[in-house]
mmCIF file of C-alpha atoms in Angstrom:
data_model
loop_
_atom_site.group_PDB
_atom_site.id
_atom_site.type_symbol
_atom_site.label_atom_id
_atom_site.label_comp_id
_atom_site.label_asym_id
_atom_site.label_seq_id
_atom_site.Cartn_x
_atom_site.Cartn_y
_atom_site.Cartn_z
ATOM 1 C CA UNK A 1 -10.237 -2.352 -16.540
ATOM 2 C CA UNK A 2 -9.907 -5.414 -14.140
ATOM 3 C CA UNK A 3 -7.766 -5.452 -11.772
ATOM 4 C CA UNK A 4 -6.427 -7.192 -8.039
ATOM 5 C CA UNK A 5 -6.775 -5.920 -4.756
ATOM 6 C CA UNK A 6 -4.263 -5.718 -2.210
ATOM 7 C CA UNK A 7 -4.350 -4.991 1.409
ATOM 8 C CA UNK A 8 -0.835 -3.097 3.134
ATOM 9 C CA UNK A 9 -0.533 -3.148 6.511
ATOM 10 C CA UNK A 10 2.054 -3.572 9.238
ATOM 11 C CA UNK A 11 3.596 -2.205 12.370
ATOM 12 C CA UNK A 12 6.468 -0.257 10.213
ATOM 13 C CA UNK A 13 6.289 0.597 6.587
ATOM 14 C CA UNK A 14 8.274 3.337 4.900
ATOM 15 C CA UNK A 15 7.726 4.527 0.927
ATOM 16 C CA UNK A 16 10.455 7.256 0.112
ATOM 17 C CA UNK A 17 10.519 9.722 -2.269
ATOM 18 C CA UNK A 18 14.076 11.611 -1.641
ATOM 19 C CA UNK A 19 15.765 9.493 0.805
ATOM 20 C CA UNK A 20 18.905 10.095 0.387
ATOM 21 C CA UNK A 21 22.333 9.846 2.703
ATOM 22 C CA UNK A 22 21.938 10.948 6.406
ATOM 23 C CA UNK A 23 17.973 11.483 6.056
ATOM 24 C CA UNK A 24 15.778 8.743 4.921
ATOM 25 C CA UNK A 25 11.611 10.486 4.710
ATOM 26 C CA UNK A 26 8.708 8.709 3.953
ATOM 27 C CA UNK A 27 5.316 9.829 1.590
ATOM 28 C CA UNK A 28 2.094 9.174 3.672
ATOM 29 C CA UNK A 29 0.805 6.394 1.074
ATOM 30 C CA UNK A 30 2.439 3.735 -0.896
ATOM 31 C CA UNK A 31 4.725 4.814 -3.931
ATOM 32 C CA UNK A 32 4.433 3.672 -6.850
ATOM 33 C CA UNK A 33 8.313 2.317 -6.927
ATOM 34 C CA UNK A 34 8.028 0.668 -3.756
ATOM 35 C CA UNK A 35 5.250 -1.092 -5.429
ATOM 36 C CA UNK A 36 6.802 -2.042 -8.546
ATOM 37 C CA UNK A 37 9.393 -3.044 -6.260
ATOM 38 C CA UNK A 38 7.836 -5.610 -4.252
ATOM 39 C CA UNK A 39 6.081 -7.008 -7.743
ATOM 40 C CA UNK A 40 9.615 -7.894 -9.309
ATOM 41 C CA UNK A 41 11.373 -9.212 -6.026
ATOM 42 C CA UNK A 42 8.011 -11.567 -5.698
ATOM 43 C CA UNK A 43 9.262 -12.120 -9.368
ATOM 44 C CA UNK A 44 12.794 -12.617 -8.400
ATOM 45 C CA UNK A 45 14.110 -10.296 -10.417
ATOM 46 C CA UNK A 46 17.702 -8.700 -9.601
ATOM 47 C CA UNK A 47 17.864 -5.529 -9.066
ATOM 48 C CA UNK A 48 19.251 -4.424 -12.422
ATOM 49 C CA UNK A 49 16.820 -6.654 -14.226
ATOM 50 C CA UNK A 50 13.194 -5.576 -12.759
ATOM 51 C CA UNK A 51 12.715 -2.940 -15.243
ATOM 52 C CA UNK A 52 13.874 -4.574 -18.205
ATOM 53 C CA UNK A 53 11.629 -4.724 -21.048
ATOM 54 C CA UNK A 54 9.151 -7.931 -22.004
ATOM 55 C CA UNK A 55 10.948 -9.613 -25.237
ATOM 56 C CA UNK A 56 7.504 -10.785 -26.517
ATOM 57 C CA UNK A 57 6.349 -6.649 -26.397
ATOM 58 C CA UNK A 58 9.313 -4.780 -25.726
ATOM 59 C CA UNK A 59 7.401 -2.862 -23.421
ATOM 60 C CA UNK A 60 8.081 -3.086 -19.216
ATOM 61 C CA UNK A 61 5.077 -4.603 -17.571
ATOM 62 C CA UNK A 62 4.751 -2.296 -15.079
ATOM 63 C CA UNK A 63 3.970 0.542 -16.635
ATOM 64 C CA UNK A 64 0.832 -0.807 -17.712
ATOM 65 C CA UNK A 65 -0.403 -0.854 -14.146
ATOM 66 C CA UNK A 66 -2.620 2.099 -12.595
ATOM 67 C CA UNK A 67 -2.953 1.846 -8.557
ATOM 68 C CA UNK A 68 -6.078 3.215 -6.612
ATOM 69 C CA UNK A 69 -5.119 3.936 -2.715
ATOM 70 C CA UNK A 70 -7.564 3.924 0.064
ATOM 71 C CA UNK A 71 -6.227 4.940 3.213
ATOM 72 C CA UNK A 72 -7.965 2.981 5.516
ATOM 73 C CA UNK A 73 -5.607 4.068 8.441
ATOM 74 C CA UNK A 74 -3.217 6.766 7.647
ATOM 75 C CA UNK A 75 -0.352 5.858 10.748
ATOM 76 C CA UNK A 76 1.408 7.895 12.520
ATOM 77 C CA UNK A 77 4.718 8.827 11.338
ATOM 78 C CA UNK A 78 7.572 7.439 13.393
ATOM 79 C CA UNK A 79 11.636 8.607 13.107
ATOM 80 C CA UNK A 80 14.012 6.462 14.186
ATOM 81 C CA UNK A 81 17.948 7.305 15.090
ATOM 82 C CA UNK A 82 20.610 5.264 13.656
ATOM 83 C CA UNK A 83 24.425 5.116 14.403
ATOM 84 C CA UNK A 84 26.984 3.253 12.414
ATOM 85 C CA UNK A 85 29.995 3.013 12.682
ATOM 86 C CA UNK A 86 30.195 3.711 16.222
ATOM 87 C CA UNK A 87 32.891 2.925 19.177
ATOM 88 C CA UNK A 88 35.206 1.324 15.745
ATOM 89 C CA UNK A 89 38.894 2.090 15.409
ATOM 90 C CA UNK A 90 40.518 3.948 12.706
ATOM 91 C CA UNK A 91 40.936 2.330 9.359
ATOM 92 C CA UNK A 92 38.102 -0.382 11.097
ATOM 93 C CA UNK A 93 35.206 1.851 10.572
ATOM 94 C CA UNK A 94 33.398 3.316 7.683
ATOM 95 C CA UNK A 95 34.696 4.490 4.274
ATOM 96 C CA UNK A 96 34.534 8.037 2.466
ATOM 97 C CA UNK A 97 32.795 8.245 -1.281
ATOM 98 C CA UNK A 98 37.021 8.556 -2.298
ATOM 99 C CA UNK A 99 37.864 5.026 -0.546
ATOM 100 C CA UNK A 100 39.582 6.525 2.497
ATOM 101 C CA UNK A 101 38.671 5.655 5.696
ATOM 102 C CA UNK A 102 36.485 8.347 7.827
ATOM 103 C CA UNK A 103 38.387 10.295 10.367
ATOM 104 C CA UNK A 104 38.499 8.737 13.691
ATOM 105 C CA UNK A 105 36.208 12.022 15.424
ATOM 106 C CA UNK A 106 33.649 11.143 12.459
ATOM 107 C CA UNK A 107 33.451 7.546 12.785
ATOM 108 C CA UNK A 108 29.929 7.454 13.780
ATOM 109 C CA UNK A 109 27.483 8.078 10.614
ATOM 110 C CA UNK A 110 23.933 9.061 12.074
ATOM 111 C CA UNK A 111 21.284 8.820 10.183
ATOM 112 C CA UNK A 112 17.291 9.225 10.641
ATOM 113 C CA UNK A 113 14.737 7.215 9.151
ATOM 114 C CA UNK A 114 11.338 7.993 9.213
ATOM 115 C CA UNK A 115 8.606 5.382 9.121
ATOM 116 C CA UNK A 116 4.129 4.964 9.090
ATOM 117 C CA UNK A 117 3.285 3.256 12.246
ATOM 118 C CA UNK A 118 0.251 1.080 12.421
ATOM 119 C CA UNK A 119 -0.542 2.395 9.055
ATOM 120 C CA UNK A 120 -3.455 -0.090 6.826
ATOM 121 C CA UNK A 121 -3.872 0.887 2.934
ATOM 122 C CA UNK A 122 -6.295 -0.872 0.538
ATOM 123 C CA UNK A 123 -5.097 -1.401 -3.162
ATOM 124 C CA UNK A 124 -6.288 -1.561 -6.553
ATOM 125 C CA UNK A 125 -3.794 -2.670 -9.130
ATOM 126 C CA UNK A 126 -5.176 -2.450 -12.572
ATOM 127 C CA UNK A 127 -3.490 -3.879 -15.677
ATOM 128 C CA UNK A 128 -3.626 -6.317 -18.652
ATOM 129 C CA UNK A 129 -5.809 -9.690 -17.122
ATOM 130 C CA UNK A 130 -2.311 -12.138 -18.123
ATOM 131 C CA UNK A 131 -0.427 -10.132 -15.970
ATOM 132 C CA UNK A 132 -2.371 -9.333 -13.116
ATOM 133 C CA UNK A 133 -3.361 -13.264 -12.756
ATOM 134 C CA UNK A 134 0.929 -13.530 -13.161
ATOM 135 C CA UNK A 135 1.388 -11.327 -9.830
ATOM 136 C CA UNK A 136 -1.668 -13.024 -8.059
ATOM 137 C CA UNK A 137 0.432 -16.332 -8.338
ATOM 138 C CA UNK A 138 4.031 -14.335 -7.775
ATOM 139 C CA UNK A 139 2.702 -12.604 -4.802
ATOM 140 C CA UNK A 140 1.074 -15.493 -2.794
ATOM 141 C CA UNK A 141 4.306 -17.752 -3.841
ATOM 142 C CA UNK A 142 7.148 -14.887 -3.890
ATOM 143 C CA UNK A 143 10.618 -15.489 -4.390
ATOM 144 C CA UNK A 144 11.773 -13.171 -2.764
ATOM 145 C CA UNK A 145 9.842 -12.227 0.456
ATOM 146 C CA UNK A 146 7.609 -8.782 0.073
ATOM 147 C CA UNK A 147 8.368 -5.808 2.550
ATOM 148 C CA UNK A 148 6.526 -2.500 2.557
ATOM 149 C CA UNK A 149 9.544 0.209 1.541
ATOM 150 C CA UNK A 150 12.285 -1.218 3.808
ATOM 151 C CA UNK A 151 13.425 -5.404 4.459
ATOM 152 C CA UNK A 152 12.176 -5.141 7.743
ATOM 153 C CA UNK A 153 8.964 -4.169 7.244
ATOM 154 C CA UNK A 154 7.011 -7.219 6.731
ATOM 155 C CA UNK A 155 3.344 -7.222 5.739
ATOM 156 C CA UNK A 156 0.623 -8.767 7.739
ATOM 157 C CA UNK A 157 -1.702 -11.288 6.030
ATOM 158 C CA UNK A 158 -3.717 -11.510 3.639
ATOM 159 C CA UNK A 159 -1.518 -9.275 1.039
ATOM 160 C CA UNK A 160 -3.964 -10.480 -1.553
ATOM 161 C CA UNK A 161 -7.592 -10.121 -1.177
ATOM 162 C CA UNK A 162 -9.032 -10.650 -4.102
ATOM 163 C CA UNK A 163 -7.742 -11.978 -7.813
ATOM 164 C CA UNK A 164 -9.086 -10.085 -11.045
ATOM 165 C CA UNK A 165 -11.675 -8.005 -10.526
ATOM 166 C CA UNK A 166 -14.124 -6.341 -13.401
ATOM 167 C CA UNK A 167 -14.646 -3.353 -10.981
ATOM 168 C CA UNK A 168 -11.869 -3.385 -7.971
ATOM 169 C CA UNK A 169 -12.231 0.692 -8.005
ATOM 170 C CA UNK A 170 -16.310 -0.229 -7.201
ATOM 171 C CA UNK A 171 -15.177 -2.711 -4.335
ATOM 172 C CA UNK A 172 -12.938 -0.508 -2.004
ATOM 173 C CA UNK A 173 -15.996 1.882 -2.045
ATOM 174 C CA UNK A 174 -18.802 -0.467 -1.700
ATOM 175 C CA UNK A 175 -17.519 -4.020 -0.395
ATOM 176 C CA UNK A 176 -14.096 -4.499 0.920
ATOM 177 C CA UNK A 177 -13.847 -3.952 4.884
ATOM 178 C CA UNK A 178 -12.532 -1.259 6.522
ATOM 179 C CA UNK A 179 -9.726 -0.970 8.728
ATOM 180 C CA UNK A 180 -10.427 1.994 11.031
ATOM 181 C CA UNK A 181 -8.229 3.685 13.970
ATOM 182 C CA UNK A 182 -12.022 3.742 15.613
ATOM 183 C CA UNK A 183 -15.324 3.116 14.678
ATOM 184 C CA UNK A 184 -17.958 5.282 12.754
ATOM 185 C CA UNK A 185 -19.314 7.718 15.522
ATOM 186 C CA UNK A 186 -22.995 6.106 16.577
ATOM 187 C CA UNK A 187 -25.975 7.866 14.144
ATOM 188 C CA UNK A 188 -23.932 8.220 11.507
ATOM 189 C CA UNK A 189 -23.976 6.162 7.952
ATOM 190 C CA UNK A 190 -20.683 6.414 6.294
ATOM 191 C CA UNK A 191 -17.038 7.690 7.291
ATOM 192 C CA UNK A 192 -15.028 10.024 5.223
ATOM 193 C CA UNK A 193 -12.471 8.452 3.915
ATOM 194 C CA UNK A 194 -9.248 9.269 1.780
ATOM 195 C CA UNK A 195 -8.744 8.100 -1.834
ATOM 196 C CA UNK A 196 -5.422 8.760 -3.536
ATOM 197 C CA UNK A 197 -5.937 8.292 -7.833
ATOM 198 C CA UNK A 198 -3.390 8.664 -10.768
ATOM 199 C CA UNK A 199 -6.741 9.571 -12.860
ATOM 200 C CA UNK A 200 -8.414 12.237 -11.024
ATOM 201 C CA UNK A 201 -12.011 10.646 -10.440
ATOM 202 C CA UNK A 202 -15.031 12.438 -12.332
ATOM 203 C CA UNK A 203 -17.528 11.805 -9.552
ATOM 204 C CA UNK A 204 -15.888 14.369 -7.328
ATOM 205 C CA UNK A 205 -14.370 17.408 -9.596
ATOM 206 C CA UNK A 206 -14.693 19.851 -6.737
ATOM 207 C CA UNK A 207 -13.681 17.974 -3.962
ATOM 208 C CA UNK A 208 -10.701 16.986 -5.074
ATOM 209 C CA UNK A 209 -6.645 18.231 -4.887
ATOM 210 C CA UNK A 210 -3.498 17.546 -6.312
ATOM 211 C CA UNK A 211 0.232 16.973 -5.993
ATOM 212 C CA UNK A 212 3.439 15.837 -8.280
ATOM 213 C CA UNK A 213 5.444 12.948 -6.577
ATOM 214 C CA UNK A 214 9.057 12.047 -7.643
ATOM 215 C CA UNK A 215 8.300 8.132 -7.481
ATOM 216 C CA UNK A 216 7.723 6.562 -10.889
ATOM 217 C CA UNK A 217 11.478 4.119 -11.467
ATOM 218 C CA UNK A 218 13.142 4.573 -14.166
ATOM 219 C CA UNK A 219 16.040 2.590 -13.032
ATOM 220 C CA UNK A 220 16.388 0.375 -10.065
ATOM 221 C CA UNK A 221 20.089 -0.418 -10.396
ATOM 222 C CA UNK A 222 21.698 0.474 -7.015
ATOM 223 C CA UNK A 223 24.348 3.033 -8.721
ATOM 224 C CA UNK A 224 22.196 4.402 -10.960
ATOM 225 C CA UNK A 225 19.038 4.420 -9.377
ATOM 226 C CA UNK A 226 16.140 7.605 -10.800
ATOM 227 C CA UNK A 227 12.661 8.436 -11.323
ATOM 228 C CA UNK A 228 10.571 10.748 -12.708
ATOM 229 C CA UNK A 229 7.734 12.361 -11.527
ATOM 230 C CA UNK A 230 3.860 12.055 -11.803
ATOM 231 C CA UNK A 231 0.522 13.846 -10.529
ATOM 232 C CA UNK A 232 -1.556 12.121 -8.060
ATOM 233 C CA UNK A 233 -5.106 13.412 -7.115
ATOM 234 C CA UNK A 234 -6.848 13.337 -3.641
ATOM 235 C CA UNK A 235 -10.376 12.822 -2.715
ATOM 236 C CA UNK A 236 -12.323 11.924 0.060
ATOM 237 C CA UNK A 237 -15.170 9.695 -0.114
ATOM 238 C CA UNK A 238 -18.058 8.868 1.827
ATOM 239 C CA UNK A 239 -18.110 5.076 2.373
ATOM 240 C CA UNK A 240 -20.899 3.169 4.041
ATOM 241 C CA UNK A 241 -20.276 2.971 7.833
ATOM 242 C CA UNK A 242 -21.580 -1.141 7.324
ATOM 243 C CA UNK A 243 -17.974 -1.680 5.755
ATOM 244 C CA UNK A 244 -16.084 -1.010 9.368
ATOM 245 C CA UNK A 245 -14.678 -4.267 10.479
ATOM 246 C CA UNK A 246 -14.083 -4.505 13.687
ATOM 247 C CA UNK A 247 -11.199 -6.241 15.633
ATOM 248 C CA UNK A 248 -9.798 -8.762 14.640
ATOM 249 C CA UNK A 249 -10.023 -7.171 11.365
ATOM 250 C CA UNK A 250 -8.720 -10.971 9.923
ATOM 251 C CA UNK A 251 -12.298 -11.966 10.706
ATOM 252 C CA UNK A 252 -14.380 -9.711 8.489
ATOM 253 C CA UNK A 253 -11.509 -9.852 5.398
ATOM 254 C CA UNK A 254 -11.444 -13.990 5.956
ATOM 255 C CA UNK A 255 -14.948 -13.385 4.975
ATOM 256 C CA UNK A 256 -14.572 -11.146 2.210
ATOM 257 C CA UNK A 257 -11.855 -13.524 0.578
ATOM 258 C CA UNK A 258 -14.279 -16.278 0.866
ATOM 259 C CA UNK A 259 -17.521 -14.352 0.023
ATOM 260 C CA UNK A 260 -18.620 -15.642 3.826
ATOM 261 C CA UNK A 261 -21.361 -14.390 5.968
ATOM 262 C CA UNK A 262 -19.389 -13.637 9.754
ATOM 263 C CA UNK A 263 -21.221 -15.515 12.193
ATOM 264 C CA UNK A 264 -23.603 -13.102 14.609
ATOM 265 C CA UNK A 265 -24.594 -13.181 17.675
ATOM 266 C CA UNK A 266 -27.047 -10.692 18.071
ATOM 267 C CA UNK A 267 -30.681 -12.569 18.254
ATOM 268 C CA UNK A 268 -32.482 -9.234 16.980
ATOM 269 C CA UNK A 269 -30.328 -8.754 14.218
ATOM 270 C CA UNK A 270 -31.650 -7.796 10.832
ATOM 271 C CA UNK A 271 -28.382 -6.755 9.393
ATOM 272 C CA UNK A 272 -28.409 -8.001 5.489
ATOM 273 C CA UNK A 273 -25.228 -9.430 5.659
ATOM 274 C CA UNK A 274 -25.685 -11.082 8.779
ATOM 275 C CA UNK A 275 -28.640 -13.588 7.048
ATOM 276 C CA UNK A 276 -26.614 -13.945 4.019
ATOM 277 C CA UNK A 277 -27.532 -10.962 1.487
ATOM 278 C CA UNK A 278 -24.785 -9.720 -0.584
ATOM 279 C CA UNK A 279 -26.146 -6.737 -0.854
ATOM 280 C CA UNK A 280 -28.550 -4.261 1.636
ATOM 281 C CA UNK A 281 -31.404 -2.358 0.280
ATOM 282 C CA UNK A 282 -30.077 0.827 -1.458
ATOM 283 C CA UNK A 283 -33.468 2.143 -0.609
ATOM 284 C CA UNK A 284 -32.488 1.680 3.190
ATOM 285 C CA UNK A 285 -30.340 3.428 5.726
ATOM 286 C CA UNK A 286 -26.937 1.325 6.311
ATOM 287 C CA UNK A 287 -27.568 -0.244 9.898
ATOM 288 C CA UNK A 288 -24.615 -0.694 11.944
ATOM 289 C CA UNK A 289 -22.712 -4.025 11.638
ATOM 290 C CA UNK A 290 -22.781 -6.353 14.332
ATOM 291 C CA UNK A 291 -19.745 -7.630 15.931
ATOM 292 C CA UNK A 292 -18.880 -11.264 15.424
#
């Protein structure tokens, strides 16, 4: 199935599962509502209209899509202490569920929120070719602007890496850079690193585990907002160390997008990609990339 990749990353980002009132958590990856989120404000959709069904199909688009996470950098998880309310009057301050204003000793509503800092996760979205080429377009001229879980997480750039793909599963293992907390420890040819599948993958039956999430929408409408559950499976795979980009990271995915060679400066380089091969020799060790 083709599909688009996507790249998350930013200093905050926050994907909950049961936020709710005073507590606000976070899942370590990116759910599959905040997704479908960001897809229909890029739309500019309302709220109340994002899951409404296609007329041509009757069928919502978005449950046609399947999403592959790599965790290139998992974050570190980051809570954050809110007051509202606070240092307000009576009858100035915050309302009960009933209307009534809150009593003057509980005018302060605290809340925490817990975010991913410094977190980077590598998509593929994979879906009928019409629509994926639709959110290519949507995404890199939104309506509204994408945020990662919460408005005030903004994404870094590029959001979009590549249009449809035959094989965008195929790429985040073998081509697209890597975002690492560090680089691959010296001797060693690939880092371990975690995938996160709605179909559990059948090149790593024993390797892998599972868990149900609570983050499929049913209903985005602010007063009657749900979702149902589904089973995600984890794996971790061994990706070739060659794919670590170093910082900046912009200059190794700048030449991904554009299928560029990064300039070297390394005279006794005999890196593939440094001389232009798309492709090392399978039959050869992966030899450590050279910095631009």
């Amino acid at each position: 199935m083709n599909g688009i990749l996507l790249r998350l990353a930013a200093p905050l980002m926050s994907f909950g599962e049961h936020a709710a009132f005073h507590y606000r958590d976070t899942l370590p990856f990116p759910s599959r509502s905040a997704l479908i989120g960001m897809f229909a404000a890029a739309e500019g959709c309302a709220r109340e209209e994002a899951l409404a069904p296609d007329p041509a199909t009757g069928k919502v688009p978005y449950t046609e899509l399947e999403f592959t996470v790599r965790v290139d950098r998992p974050g570190t998880r980051h809570t954050d202490f809110h007051t509202v309310g606070g240092g307000r009057g009576h009858q100035k301050g915050l309302h009960t569920s009933s209307g009534e204003y809150r009593p003057a000793e509980k005018s302060t509503l605290v809340s925490e929120r817990v975010y991913l800092a410094d977190a980077v996760f590598t998509l593929a979205v994979q879906g009928p070719d019409r629509l994926l080429e639709h959110l290519v377009h949507r995404l890199e001229q939104p309506a509204f602007a994408p945020y990662l879980g919460r408005r005030a997480c903004v994404p870094h750039e590029p959001l979009v890496l590549r249009g449809p793909h035959p094989d965008p599963v195929s790429e985040l293992l073998h081509h697209v850079p890597l975002t690492l907390s560090a680089p691959p420890r010296p001797g060693h040819s690939t880092v371990p690193v975690t995938f996160i599948w709605e179909n559990p993958p059948t090149h790593v039956p024993a390797t892998r585990s599972e868990r149900e999430v609570a983050d499929v929408p049913t209903d985005f409408t602010p007063t009657r907002r749900s979702h149902r559950t589904r089973r995600i499976c984890y794996s971790t795979e061994p990706l070739p160390a060659t794919l670590y980009a170093p910082p900046p990271a912009l200059t190794e995915l700048t030449a991904y997008i554009h299928q560029e060679t990064p300039p070297c400066d390394q005279p006794s380089c005999r890196h593939p990609r440094c001389h232009g091969d798309a492709d090392p020799d399978p039959s050869q060790p992966p030899q450590p990339r050279c910095a631009p």
